[in-house]
Short mmCIF file of C-alpha atoms in Angstrom, two decimals:
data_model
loop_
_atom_site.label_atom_id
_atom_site.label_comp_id
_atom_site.label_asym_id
_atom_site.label_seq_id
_atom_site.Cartn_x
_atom_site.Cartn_y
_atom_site.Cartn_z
CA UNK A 21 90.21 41.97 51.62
CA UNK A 22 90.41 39.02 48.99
CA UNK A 23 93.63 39.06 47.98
CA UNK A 24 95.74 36.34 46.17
CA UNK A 25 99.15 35.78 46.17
CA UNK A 26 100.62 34.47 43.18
CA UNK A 27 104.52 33.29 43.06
CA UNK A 28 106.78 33.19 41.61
CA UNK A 29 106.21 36.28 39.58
CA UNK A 30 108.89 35.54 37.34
CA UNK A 31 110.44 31.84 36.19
CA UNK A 32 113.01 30.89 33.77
CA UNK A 33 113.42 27.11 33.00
CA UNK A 34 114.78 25.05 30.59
CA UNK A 35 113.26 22.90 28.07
CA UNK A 36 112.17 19.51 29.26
CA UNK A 37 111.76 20.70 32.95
CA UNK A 38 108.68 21.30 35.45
CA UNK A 39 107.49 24.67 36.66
CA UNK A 40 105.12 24.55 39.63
CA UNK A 41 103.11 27.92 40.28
CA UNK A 42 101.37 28.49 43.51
CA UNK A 43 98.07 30.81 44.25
CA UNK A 44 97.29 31.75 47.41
CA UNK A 45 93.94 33.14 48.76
CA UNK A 46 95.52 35.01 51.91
CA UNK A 47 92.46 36.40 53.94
CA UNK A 48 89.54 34.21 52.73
CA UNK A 49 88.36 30.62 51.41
CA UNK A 50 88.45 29.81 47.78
CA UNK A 51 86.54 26.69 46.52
CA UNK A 52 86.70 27.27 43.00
CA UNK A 53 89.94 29.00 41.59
CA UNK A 54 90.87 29.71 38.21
CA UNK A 55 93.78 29.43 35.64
CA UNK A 56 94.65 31.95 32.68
CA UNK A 57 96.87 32.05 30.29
CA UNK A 58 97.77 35.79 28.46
CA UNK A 59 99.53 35.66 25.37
CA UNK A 60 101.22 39.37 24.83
CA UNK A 61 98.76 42.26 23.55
CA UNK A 62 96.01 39.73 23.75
CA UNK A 63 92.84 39.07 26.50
CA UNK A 64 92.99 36.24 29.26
CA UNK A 65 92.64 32.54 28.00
CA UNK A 66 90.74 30.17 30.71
CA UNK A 67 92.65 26.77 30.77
CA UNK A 68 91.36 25.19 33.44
CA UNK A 69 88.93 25.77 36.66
CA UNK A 70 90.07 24.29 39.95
CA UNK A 71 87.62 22.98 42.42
CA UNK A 72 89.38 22.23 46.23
CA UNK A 73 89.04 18.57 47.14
CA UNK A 74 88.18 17.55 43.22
CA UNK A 75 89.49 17.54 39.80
CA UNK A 76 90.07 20.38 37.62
CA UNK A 77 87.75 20.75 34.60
CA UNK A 78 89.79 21.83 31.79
CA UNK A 79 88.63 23.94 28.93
CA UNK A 80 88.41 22.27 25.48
CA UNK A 81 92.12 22.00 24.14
CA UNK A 82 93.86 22.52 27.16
CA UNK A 83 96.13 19.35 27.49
CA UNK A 84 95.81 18.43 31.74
CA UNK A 85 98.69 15.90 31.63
CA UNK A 86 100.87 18.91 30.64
CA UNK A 87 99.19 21.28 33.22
CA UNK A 88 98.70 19.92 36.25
CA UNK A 89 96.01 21.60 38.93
CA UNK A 90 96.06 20.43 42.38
CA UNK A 91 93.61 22.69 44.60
CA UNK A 92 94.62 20.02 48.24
CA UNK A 93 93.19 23.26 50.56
CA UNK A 94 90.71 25.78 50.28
CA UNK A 95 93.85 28.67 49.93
CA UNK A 96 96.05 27.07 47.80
CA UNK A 97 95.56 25.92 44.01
CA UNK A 98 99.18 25.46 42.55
CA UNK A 99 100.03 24.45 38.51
CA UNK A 100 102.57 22.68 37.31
CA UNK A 101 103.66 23.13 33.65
CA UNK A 102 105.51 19.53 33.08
CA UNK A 103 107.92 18.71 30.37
CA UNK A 104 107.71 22.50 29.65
CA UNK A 105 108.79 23.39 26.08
CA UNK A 106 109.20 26.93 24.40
CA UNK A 107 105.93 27.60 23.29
CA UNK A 108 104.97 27.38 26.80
CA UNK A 109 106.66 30.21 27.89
CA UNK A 110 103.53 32.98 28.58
CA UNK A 111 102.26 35.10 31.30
CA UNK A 112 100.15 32.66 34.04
CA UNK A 113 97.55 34.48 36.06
CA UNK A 114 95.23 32.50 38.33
CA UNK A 115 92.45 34.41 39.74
CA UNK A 116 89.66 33.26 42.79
CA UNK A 117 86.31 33.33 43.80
CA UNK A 118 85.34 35.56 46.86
CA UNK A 119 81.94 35.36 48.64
CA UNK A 120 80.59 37.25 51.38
CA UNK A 121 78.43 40.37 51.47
CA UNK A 122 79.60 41.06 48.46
CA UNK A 123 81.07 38.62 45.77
CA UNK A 124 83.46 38.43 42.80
CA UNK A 125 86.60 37.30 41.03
CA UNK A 126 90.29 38.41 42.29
CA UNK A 127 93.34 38.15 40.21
CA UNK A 128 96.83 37.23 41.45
CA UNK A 129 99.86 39.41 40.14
CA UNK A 130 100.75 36.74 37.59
CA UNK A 131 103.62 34.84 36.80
CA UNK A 132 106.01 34.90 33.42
CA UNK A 133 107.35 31.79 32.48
CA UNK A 134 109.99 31.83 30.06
CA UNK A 135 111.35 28.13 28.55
CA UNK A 136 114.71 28.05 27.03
CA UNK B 11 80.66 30.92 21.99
CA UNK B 12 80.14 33.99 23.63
CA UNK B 13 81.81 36.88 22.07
CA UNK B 14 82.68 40.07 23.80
CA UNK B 15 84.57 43.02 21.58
CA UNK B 16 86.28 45.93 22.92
CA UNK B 17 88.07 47.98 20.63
CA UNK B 18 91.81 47.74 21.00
CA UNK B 19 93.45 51.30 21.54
CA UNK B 20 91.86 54.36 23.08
CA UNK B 21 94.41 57.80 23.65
CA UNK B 22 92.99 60.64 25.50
CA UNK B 23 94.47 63.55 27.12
CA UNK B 24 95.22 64.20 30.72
CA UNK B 25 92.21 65.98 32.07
CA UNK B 26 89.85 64.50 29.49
CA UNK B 27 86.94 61.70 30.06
CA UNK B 28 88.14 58.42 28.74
CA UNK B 29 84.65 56.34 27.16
CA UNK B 30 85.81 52.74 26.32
CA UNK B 31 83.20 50.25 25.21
CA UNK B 32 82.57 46.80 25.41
CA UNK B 33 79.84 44.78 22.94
CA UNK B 34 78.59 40.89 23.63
CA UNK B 35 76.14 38.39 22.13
CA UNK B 36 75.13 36.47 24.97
CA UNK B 37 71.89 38.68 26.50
CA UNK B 38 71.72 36.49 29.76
CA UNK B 39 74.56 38.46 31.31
CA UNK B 40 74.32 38.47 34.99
CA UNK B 41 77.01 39.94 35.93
CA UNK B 42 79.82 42.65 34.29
CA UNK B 43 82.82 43.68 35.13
CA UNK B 44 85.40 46.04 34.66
CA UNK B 45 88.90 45.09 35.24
CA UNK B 46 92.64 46.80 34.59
CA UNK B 47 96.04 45.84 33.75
CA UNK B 48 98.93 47.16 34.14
CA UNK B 49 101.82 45.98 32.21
CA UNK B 50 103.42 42.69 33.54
CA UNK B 51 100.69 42.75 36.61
CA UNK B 52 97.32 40.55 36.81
CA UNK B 53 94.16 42.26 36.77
CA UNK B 54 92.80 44.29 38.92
CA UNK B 55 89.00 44.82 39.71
CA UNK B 56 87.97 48.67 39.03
CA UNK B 57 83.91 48.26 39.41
CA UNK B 58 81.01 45.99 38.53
CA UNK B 59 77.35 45.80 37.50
CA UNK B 60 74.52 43.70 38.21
CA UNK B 61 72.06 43.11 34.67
CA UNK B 62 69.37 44.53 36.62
CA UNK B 63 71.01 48.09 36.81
CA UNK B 64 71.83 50.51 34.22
CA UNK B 65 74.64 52.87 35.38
CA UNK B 66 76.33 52.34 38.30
CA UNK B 67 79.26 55.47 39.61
CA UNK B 68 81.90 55.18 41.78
CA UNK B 69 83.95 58.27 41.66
CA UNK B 70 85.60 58.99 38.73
CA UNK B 71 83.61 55.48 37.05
CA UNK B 72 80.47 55.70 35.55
CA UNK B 73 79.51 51.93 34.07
CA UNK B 74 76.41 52.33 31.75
CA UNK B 75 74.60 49.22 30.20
CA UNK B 76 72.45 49.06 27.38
CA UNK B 77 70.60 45.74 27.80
CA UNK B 78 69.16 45.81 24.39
CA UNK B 79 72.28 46.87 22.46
CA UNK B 80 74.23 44.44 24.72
CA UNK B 81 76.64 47.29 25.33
CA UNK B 82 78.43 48.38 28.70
CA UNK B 83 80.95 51.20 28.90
CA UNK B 84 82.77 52.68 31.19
CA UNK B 85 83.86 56.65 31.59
CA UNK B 86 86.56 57.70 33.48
CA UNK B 87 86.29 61.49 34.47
CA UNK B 88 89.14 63.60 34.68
CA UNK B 89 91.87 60.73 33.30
CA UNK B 90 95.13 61.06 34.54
CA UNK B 91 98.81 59.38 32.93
CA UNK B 92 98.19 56.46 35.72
CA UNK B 93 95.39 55.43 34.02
CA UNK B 94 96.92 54.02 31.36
CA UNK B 95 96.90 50.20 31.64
CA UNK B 96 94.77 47.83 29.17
CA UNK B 97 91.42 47.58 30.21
CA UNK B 98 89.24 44.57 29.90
CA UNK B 99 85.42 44.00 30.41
CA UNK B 100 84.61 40.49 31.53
CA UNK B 101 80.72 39.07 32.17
CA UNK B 102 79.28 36.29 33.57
CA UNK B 103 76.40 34.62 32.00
CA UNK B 104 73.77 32.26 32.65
CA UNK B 105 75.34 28.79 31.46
CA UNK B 106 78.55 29.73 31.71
CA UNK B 107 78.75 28.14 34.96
CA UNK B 108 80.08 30.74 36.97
CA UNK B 109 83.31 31.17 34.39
CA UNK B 110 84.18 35.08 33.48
CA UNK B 111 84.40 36.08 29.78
CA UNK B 112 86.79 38.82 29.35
CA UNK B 113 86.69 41.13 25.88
CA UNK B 114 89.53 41.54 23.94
CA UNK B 115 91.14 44.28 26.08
CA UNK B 116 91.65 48.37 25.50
CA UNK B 117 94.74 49.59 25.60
CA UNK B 118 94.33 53.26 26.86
CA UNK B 119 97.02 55.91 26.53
CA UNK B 120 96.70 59.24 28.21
CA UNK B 121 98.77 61.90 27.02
CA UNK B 122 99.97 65.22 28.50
#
């Protein structure tokens, strides 16, 4: 049980374009899901936490005109990475909040994004 | 900010225990967590601990916290070459808001 679905696993896009990623909580409900950003060799960067039927609260530096968090249902959060430039290009991983008779934090499979 | 260090590179060989260490500053830790990576794959939940406990096993994990050094470990018995992934302890604490805080991530390399 609590999985999440992340796609597309890979994306390549060019400069000046929009990227949408989607996470999906497949067998339970996820209020509050979460957006990470992994540079290589290095640990997971929060950018932004995503609360269903609300707006996202960002983490300090994290530009939210330039990632966009919709969270419309309690299985899907999606981001979009607008105008995307090179120094975008990084490994996305969203993860979600499962509750129940036990509770904790499940990642999706990630996504690269590579801007060219 | 909190800070939570791991050390960056463990090797072991196959058959051996595997210790990797984690170290933070914030002592209201609720929760910790244990989590592995494979490469180009998100993160995968291996075990947890509440801060009221001090070891916790599941099979081949043992998680061991030290409240008053602020340090959590995990073993892994009997290590095997599909255990090498990047390994990353993450904790919740109180003001935090519910957010995890992951270390900086061991990258452990079992040999034959």
């Amino acid at each position: 049980g609590a999985v999440v679905s992340q796609h597309p696993s890979r994306v390549i896009c060019k400069s000046g374009t929009s990227v949408k990623i989607e996470c999906r909580s497949l067998d339970f409900q996820a209020t509050t899901m979460f957006w990470y950003r992994q540079f290589p060799k290095k640990s997971l960067m929060l950018m932004a936490t995503s609360n269903e039927g609300s707006k996202a609260t960002y983490e300090q530096g994290v530009e939210k005109d330039k990632f966009l968090i919709n969270h419309a249902s309690l299985t899907l959060s999606t981001l979009t990475v607008t105008s995307a430039h090179p120094e975008d290009s990084s490994f996305y991983i969203c993860s979600a909040r499962f509750e129940g008779e036990d509770w904790g934090y499940t990642f999706g499979s990630g996504t690269r994004l590579t801007v060219v | 900010g909190e800070d939570v260090e791991q050390s960056l590179f463990l090797s072991v060989r196959e058959g051996d225990s595997s210790v990797i260490n984690c170290t933070y500053t914030d002592s209201s830790s609720t929760y910790l967590y244990w989590y592995k990576q494979e490469p180009g794959a998100g993160l995968q939940l291996l075990t947890y601990i509440f801060s009221n406990m001090d070891m916790k096993q599941d099979q081949r994990l043992t998680v061991l916290l030290n409240k008053k050094d602020k340090h959590l470990s995990l073993r892994i018995a009997d290590t095997q070459t599909g255990d090498s992934a990047i390994y990353f302890c993450a904790e919740i604490f109180t003001g935090g808001g519910n957010k995890l805080t992951f270390g900086t991530g061991t990258q452990l390399k079992v040999e034959l």
